XYZ file of C-alpha atoms in Angstrom:
553
model
C 120.025 58.994 -36.850
C 117.292 58.714 -34.223
C 118.039 62.238 -32.983
C 117.756 63.637 -36.533
C 114.368 61.982 -37.024
C 113.212 63.386 -33.711
C 114.173 66.908 -34.792
C 112.427 66.528 -38.165
C 109.145 65.112 -36.891
C 108.785 66.947 -33.572
C 110.825 70.147 -33.363
C 110.330 71.460 -36.911
C 106.498 71.228 -36.948
C 106.321 72.975 -33.600
C 108.747 75.624 -34.802
C 106.726 76.405 -37.927
C 103.517 76.398 -35.900
C 104.991 78.919 -33.459
C 106.286 81.057 -36.314
C 102.857 80.991 -38.012
C 100.984 82.186 -34.960
C 103.667 84.762 -34.160
C 103.187 86.250 -37.641
C 99.427 86.352 -37.126
C 99.886 88.106 -33.800
C 102.195 90.698 -35.353
C 99.617 91.491 -37.989
C 96.922 92.376 -35.454
C 98.324 94.780 -32.838
C 95.962 96.794 -30.584
C 97.086 100.003 -28.883
C 96.019 100.681 -25.277
C 97.080 102.975 -22.408
C 97.725 101.811 -18.840
C 97.712 104.472 -16.104
C 100.094 103.682 -13.207
C 100.212 105.345 -9.755
C 102.615 108.245 -9.311
C 105.936 107.809 -7.477
C 105.610 104.011 -7.616
C 108.423 102.887 -9.908
C 109.361 99.669 -8.087
C 105.727 98.983 -7.150
C 105.002 98.932 -10.916
C 108.040 96.790 -11.800
C 105.960 94.044 -13.404
C 104.407 96.456 -15.883
C 107.758 97.842 -16.961
C 109.229 94.347 -17.348
C 106.238 93.246 -19.431
C 107.025 96.167 -21.746
C 110.796 95.609 -21.658
C 110.605 91.855 -22.390
C 108.018 92.254 -25.155
C 105.260 90.327 -23.358
C 102.640 92.822 -24.547
C 103.678 92.408 -28.178
C 103.654 88.636 -27.823
C 100.005 88.951 -26.787
C 99.242 91.235 -29.750
C 98.911 94.446 -27.729
C 100.803 97.738 -28.092
C 100.884 99.397 -24.665
C 101.762 102.867 -23.457
C 102.589 103.005 -19.749
C 101.553 106.386 -18.323
C 102.195 107.769 -14.826
C 99.316 109.509 -13.064
C 99.768 112.934 -11.518
C 99.612 113.155 -7.721
C 96.157 114.765 -7.689
C 94.818 112.718 -10.617
C 92.116 110.105 -10.000
C 93.119 106.963 -11.867
C 89.631 105.453 -11.499
C 88.005 108.549 -13.012
C 90.492 108.638 -15.915
C 89.827 105.001 -16.825
C 86.069 105.334 -16.397
C 86.014 108.341 -18.720
C 88.260 106.661 -21.323
C 91.446 108.720 -20.895
C 93.150 105.335 -20.417
C 91.827 101.830 -21.008
C 93.483 100.309 -17.928
C 94.622 101.533 -14.530
C 96.254 100.432 -11.310
C 95.009 101.593 -7.916
C 94.250 100.498 -4.358
C 91.075 99.431 -2.530
C 89.604 102.867 -3.214
C 88.346 101.345 -6.463
C 85.542 99.725 -4.432
C 84.339 103.160 -3.364
C 84.493 104.389 -6.958
C 82.491 101.357 -8.085
C 79.910 101.882 -5.331
C 79.602 105.512 -6.438
C 78.531 104.418 -9.910
C 81.701 104.193 -11.959
C 81.612 101.298 -14.448
C 84.854 99.603 -13.445
C 85.955 95.961 -13.738
C 88.711 94.428 -11.586
C 90.981 92.228 -13.724
C 93.604 91.139 -11.175
C 95.131 91.970 -7.797
C 98.906 92.066 -7.396
C 99.276 92.904 -3.694
C 97.510 90.389 -1.440
C 98.237 92.702 1.514
C 98.341 96.474 1.252
C 101.729 98.040 2.131
C 100.055 101.279 3.301
C 100.781 102.376 6.877
C 100.942 105.471 9.093
C 104.252 106.748 10.508
C 104.822 109.095 13.436
C 107.709 110.030 15.727
C 108.007 108.196 19.008
C 108.768 110.111 22.215
C 109.535 113.416 20.485
C 110.978 115.892 23.031
C 110.290 119.616 22.608
C 110.854 122.645 24.800
C 107.941 124.792 25.890
C 108.055 128.519 26.606
C 109.502 127.927 30.080
C 112.291 125.712 28.620
C 110.846 122.669 30.374
C 111.042 119.326 28.601
C 107.785 118.217 27.075
C 106.951 114.821 25.488
C 105.017 115.492 22.314
C 105.594 112.090 20.677
C 103.182 109.444 19.429
C 103.304 106.135 21.271
C 99.864 104.626 20.615
C 97.085 105.003 18.117
C 94.896 107.128 20.398
C 97.686 109.753 20.527
C 96.709 110.705 16.978
C 93.563 112.495 18.212
C 93.495 116.040 16.824
C 96.927 115.620 15.245
C 98.043 116.862 11.822
C 98.418 113.979 9.387
C 99.878 114.270 5.909
C 97.855 111.929 3.672
C 97.482 111.447 -0.056
C 94.401 112.951 -1.732
C 91.068 111.204 -2.380
C 91.142 107.517 -1.513
C 94.833 106.888 -2.124
C 95.261 106.281 1.621
C 91.985 104.396 2.110
C 93.625 101.841 4.427
C 95.008 104.508 6.779
C 91.760 106.478 6.797
C 89.854 103.263 7.543
C 92.162 102.647 10.496
C 91.431 106.103 11.910
C 87.682 105.680 11.433
C 87.664 102.256 13.053
C 88.948 103.755 16.301
C 86.999 107.030 15.925
C 90.171 109.103 15.785
C 89.541 112.698 14.754
C 92.593 114.143 13.027
C 93.465 116.980 10.685
C 94.051 115.157 7.399
C 95.924 117.298 4.899
C 97.326 116.671 1.450
C 99.517 119.054 -0.496
C 101.671 118.318 -3.565
C 104.013 121.120 -2.465
C 104.989 119.365 0.792
C 107.933 116.972 0.719
C 106.792 113.588 2.004
C 109.733 112.621 4.221
C 110.856 112.663 7.838
C 111.743 116.368 7.760
C 108.047 117.292 7.852
C 107.788 115.506 11.208
C 111.141 116.568 12.596
C 110.368 120.204 11.777
C 106.954 119.876 13.426
C 105.043 120.616 10.216
C 103.012 117.416 10.717
C 102.582 114.826 13.456
C 102.291 111.815 11.144
C 102.251 110.855 7.505
C 101.192 107.906 5.370
C 103.929 105.663 3.977
C 104.349 102.703 1.688
C 106.076 99.935 3.653
C 107.839 98.619 0.565
C 109.912 101.813 0.640
C 110.752 101.541 4.330
C 110.117 104.190 7.025
C 111.889 106.994 5.148
C 115.329 106.144 6.525
C 114.200 107.216 9.989
C 116.557 104.826 11.747
C 119.523 106.149 9.733
C 118.728 109.627 10.979
C 118.749 108.430 14.580
C 115.003 108.902 14.870
C 112.807 106.242 16.393
C 109.558 105.970 14.427
C 106.319 104.276 15.397
C 104.442 102.615 12.559
C 100.738 101.784 12.643
C 99.856 99.045 10.157
C 96.156 98.734 9.281
C 96.631 94.992 8.753
C 97.548 94.599 12.446
C 94.156 96.082 13.322
C 92.031 93.862 11.091
C 92.036 96.125 8.014
C 93.620 93.783 5.486
C 92.840 95.271 2.070
C 93.965 94.182 -1.359
C 96.103 96.691 -3.251
C 97.521 97.005 -6.729
C 94.174 96.427 -8.456
C 94.560 96.114 -12.242
C 91.242 97.275 -13.672
C 89.505 98.508 -16.807
C 86.179 100.097 -17.663
C 83.016 98.165 -18.493
C 83.111 99.257 -22.138
C 86.595 97.785 -22.682
C 85.684 94.578 -20.829
C 82.522 94.138 -22.870
C 83.782 95.132 -26.323
C 87.304 93.629 -26.173
C 87.317 90.617 -23.807
C 90.188 88.927 -25.696
C 92.295 92.091 -25.432
C 91.592 92.303 -21.688
C 92.728 88.695 -21.331
C 95.868 89.427 -23.373
C 96.763 92.489 -21.270
C 96.227 90.528 -18.054
C 98.395 87.630 -19.274
C 101.240 89.927 -20.342
C 101.195 91.839 -17.043
C 101.268 88.676 -14.931
C 104.168 87.426 -17.070
C 105.922 90.715 -16.417
C 105.440 90.433 -12.660
C 106.621 86.843 -12.606
C 109.737 87.894 -14.508
C 110.366 90.916 -12.285
C 110.155 88.804 -9.123
C 112.518 86.123 -10.440
C 115.110 88.215 -12.332
C 116.112 90.820 -9.770
C 119.295 92.181 -11.353
C 117.822 92.620 -14.838
C 114.738 94.273 -13.348
C 116.943 96.676 -11.375
C 118.783 97.633 -14.586
C 115.461 98.582 -16.188
C 114.156 100.499 -13.162
C 117.387 102.461 -12.691
C 117.329 103.472 -16.353
C 113.735 104.712 -15.962
C 114.376 106.745 -12.824
C 114.409 110.506 -13.456
C 115.635 111.601 -10.037
C 119.078 113.044 -9.519
C 120.533 110.297 -7.305
C 123.780 108.357 -7.206
C 123.307 105.280 -9.384
C 124.608 102.768 -6.818
C 122.552 104.239 -3.960
C 119.469 104.254 -6.182
C 120.060 100.613 -7.178
C 120.448 99.494 -3.554
C 117.246 101.304 -2.591
C 115.331 99.722 -5.472
C 116.724 96.297 -4.612
C 115.471 96.614 -1.030
C 112.019 97.608 -2.302
C 111.897 94.809 -4.873
C 112.704 92.226 -2.203
C 110.274 93.763 0.295
C 107.246 93.716 -2.033
C 107.341 89.919 -2.049
C 105.991 90.043 1.524
C 102.884 91.802 0.187
C 102.490 90.013 -3.165
C 103.136 86.513 -1.673
C 104.095 84.929 -5.027
C 105.192 81.686 -3.328
C 101.776 81.121 -1.746
C 99.137 82.797 -3.932
C 98.883 82.748 -7.754
C 99.763 86.131 -9.217
C 96.638 88.212 -9.844
C 94.347 86.015 -7.726
C 91.230 87.624 -6.206
C 89.383 85.802 -3.433
C 85.717 86.718 -3.743
C 84.992 86.188 -0.049
C 87.871 88.461 0.933
C 86.569 91.045 -1.526
C 83.116 90.871 0.111
C 84.742 91.294 3.540
C 86.481 94.458 2.276
C 83.170 95.794 0.946
C 81.520 95.183 4.314
C 84.289 97.027 6.146
C 83.883 100.012 3.833
C 80.168 99.963 4.674
C 80.999 99.817 8.401
C 83.341 102.810 8.048
C 80.707 104.844 6.136
C 82.653 104.986 2.894
C 79.911 103.316 0.875
C 76.208 102.709 1.359
C 74.886 99.341 2.415
C 73.588 97.379 -0.582
C 75.886 99.116 -3.082
C 75.870 97.481 -6.510
C 79.058 95.531 -7.279
C 77.630 93.460 -10.119
C 80.020 93.066 -13.017
C 82.987 94.156 -10.888
C 84.838 90.817 -11.116
C 86.449 90.085 -14.478
C 85.416 86.789 -16.103
C 87.952 85.505 -18.682
C 86.438 84.732 -22.108
C 86.339 81.185 -23.401
C 89.057 80.528 -25.925
C 87.808 80.338 -29.503
C 89.111 77.483 -31.612
C 89.873 78.172 -35.280
C 89.383 74.670 -36.654
C 90.424 75.710 -40.166
C 93.879 76.507 -38.810
C 94.077 73.858 -36.130
C 92.869 70.983 -38.386
C 96.241 70.849 -40.130
C 98.127 70.938 -36.873
C 95.970 68.217 -35.329
C 97.201 65.895 -38.090
C 100.790 66.982 -37.475
C 100.410 66.415 -33.743
C 98.877 62.945 -34.256
C 101.783 61.966 -36.518
C 104.234 63.341 -33.972
C 102.524 61.418 -31.161
C 102.772 58.139 -33.118
C 106.451 58.702 -33.702
C 106.849 59.719 -30.075
C 105.124 56.505 -28.976
C 107.795 54.356 -30.605
C 110.470 56.600 -29.163
C 109.005 56.394 -25.660
C 108.758 52.595 -25.906
C 112.469 52.487 -26.602
C 113.133 54.854 -23.686
C 110.984 52.652 -21.434
C 113.211 49.671 -22.118
C 116.329 51.731 -21.384
C 114.678 53.105 -18.238
C 113.981 49.615 -16.903
C 117.629 48.723 -17.322
C 118.677 51.872 -15.510
C 116.261 51.109 -12.663
C 117.820 47.677 -12.195
C 121.305 49.183 -12.166
C 120.231 51.841 -9.633
C 118.611 49.181 -7.414
C 121.754 47.051 -7.490
C 123.871 50.096 -6.685
C 121.627 50.997 -3.732
C 121.895 47.465 -2.384
C 125.667 47.614 -2.708
C 125.750 50.984 -0.905
C 123.523 49.627 1.877
C 125.835 46.617 2.235
C 128.878 48.900 2.426
C 127.195 51.145 5.029
C 126.177 48.105 7.080
C 129.671 46.623 6.906
C 131.183 49.934 8.005
C 129.016 50.020 11.144
C 128.889 46.299 12.122
C 131.245 43.507 13.143
C 131.767 40.949 10.369
C 131.899 37.922 12.684
C 129.078 38.525 15.188
C 126.906 41.028 13.308
C 127.011 43.321 16.359
C 127.488 47.074 16.200
C 131.177 48.054 15.947
C 133.118 50.925 17.480
C 132.102 53.348 14.673
C 128.376 52.768 15.276
C 128.846 52.998 19.074
C 130.648 56.351 18.849
C 128.076 57.670 16.357
C 125.262 56.674 18.721
C 127.008 58.356 21.673
C 127.459 61.559 19.671
C 123.690 61.601 19.055
C 122.563 60.983 22.651
C 125.151 62.951 24.630
C 123.539 66.339 23.772
C 120.364 65.022 25.446
C 122.404 63.863 28.415
C 124.008 67.302 28.660
C 120.500 68.792 28.985
C 119.684 66.334 31.767
C 117.037 64.458 29.789
C 118.818 61.067 29.913
C 121.725 59.450 31.823
C 123.770 57.007 29.700
C 125.730 54.111 31.267
C 128.464 52.070 29.541
C 129.426 48.476 30.464
C 132.916 47.613 29.204
C 133.423 43.804 29.074
C 136.474 41.640 28.418
C 136.339 37.809 28.320
C 138.502 35.969 30.849
C 140.644 33.097 29.528
C 139.598 33.706 25.895
C 143.214 33.949 24.720
C 144.002 30.515 26.178
C 141.067 28.954 24.308
C 142.099 30.695 21.106
C 145.772 29.639 21.479
C 145.068 25.964 22.307
C 142.169 25.184 19.952
C 142.730 27.702 17.193
C 140.957 30.749 15.758
C 137.965 28.741 14.543
C 137.193 27.693 18.127
C 137.755 31.273 19.278
C 135.299 32.598 16.676
C 132.762 29.937 17.687
C 133.124 31.023 21.318
C 132.683 34.733 20.461
C 129.448 33.982 18.574
C 128.128 31.928 21.479
C 129.008 34.713 23.959
C 127.216 37.242 21.708
C 124.054 35.131 21.696
C 124.001 34.725 25.501
C 124.527 38.435 26.217
C 121.986 39.490 23.555
C 119.276 37.397 25.255
C 119.770 39.429 28.448
C 119.192 42.758 26.704
C 115.989 44.252 25.348
C 115.453 47.597 27.040
C 114.767 50.699 24.863
C 117.867 51.655 22.908
C 120.208 49.115 24.597
C 123.117 48.451 22.230
C 125.585 45.548 22.349
C 128.878 46.335 20.614
C 132.006 44.340 19.806
C 134.999 46.676 19.905
C 137.418 44.024 18.652
C 139.044 40.814 19.879
C 137.205 39.704 23.025
C 136.104 43.211 24.110
C 132.401 44.034 24.222
C 130.461 47.136 25.300
C 126.815 47.514 26.306
C 125.305 51.003 25.999
C 122.359 51.735 28.299
C 121.077 55.076 26.941
C 119.106 56.003 30.064
C 119.882 54.030 33.201
C 121.604 54.093 36.589
C 124.314 52.186 38.441
C 121.822 49.935 40.218
C 120.429 48.558 36.968
C 123.961 48.333 35.522
C 125.062 46.253 38.526
C 122.106 43.870 38.165
C 122.732 43.450 34.427
C 126.470 42.903 35.017
C 125.711 40.196 37.534
C 123.382 38.430 35.084
C 126.006 38.543 32.336
C 128.731 37.191 34.652
C 126.572 34.295 35.869
C 125.472 33.452 32.329
C 129.025 33.335 30.974
C 130.320 31.207 33.884
C 128.278 28.321 32.484
C 130.415 26.183 30.171
C 130.283 26.507 26.395
C 129.918 23.349 24.298
C 132.235 24.092 21.396
C 132.736 21.658 18.526
C 136.224 20.809 19.841
C 135.660 20.857 23.578
C 133.554 22.172 26.441
C 135.229 25.275 27.837
C 134.568 27.461 30.849
C 135.447 31.126 30.785
C 134.509 34.222 32.747
C 134.079 37.903 32.064
C 135.345 41.127 33.590
C 132.916 44.050 33.515
C 133.529 47.678 34.336
C 130.958 50.382 33.966
C 130.765 54.166 34.021
C 127.848 56.554 34.224
C 127.592 59.913 32.464
C 128.627 63.000 34.396
C 128.098 66.588 33.245
C 130.054 67.600 30.111
C 131.609 64.138 29.582
C 132.354 63.256 25.993
C 132.129 59.844 24.353
C 135.840 59.036 24.796
C 135.765 59.921 28.502
C 132.712 57.746 29.094
C 134.323 54.807 27.279
C 137.709 55.272 28.978
C 136.104 55.345 32.449
C 134.388 52.014 31.882
C 137.580 50.556 30.346
C 139.721 51.532 33.339
C 137.279 50.014 35.804
C 137.127 46.807 33.787
C 140.928 46.387 33.844
C 140.985 46.843 37.627
C 138.397 44.078 37.971
C 140.228 41.845 35.465
C 143.453 42.058 37.487
C 141.526 40.880 40.530
C 140.057 37.957 38.540
C 143.536 36.795 37.470
C 144.657 36.645 41.117
C 141.675 34.572 42.231
C 141.115 32.106 39.340
C 143.720 29.484 38.420
C 141.743 27.021 36.289
C 141.799 28.155 32.696
C 139.435 25.720 30.911
C 138.156 22.168 30.974
């Protein structure tokens, strides 16, 4: 009955509220165009998943995803209204500095995946058939070399790297040239720009050793994957800009957390004539790799750090891409404040208040149940602690038992193997204990064992020293880091202490103790260390039996 009431008062109002606003959203759909970079299917995965999962429609926006041509300037197309939104790299800062009215909405790649690839130690033959090294091993080797780059500012990071080190190269771009390793192997070019999310063009598979120059390694750490719009769209439709941004970030979050479904969508969109399984594996590698540049586990999706943006602007000034003092006002998108429709929300405020009152009674009931559960959990923990303690300690004396001793040895012997410590074991057996136990009974024997435990315990106190009762009248002292000299002194103290008579409730008795000890040697295990001390103790005990005739008094 309680569950039914909960459904009626909580779930149904929320359901109708969601349905109401969903209907309103469906009635007001805006159509916009988003221009994506060419040949960047996986790098645009979030956009395609936002479309596939209906995130744009949920935000009240009808979106067409368009792919830019290789030579097409995405910034120019958005600025001139051919598309309302676009995606590009840090070159957008240059476009903004040159007067285009652009507004950055979000950044998806916290680090740019752009890099420059060349062949390492390429061997050619000259006219005299002599071997000649014509490879690229360091950045300065790119002087006067032929580099295949993308047009305009699509390779702004790579060009910035070359300018930083004053490297003069022949930068060429041609849509007719295939951008793969064959252009380097066939000596058409000496280097080409690559996107690291796609890997170094399978160079390793071809048995070719590439050298990759990453701008980030040289202090050129640019944002990439800028989602932007024009100033007119940002000013006239701020709510639509916010809706597009929200849907896209939802799409990226989904793409990065639902790999297999995202791969299904990307494979279906791919127009190239490739084997489906090979294509899927390649896309999967790229989808995993882009996480290293998006950093979704460390940075909120879409986040733009204003200081980092200013640092990028300064670097572009230093590399003579833009003029000092360029105007970047209005470049950062500012989300609009949400408008509250009180006519609509007034009804739902009353529903929510009623639901909260009902929920209060429900939570009070749950609080009572929770307190009971806490008590049960606490009692169970105490019982578990008692069981663990009993499993590792002697019931009579409270000392550590064999299980705890062996567990401790397993933990410290790896340190001993490395030479950091040198454990010593003292194996002890009471002399004449059996005679006391047989004549006066087990109660007297137990009383004697407790008294022996107390005397030995008072002699210990060094770091990590552990007194253990193995069973019967056998005791072991573990010295985690000691030597035979200290062990001999401690053994002597224990022997002299136990030679003093014990005032039991039935009689005063005198006993002795036999002690054997062993010190750790390289690669000894716990059993060998314990057995060595045990054997020495029995040799000493035999000698005690020959010398001592008086059993007790």
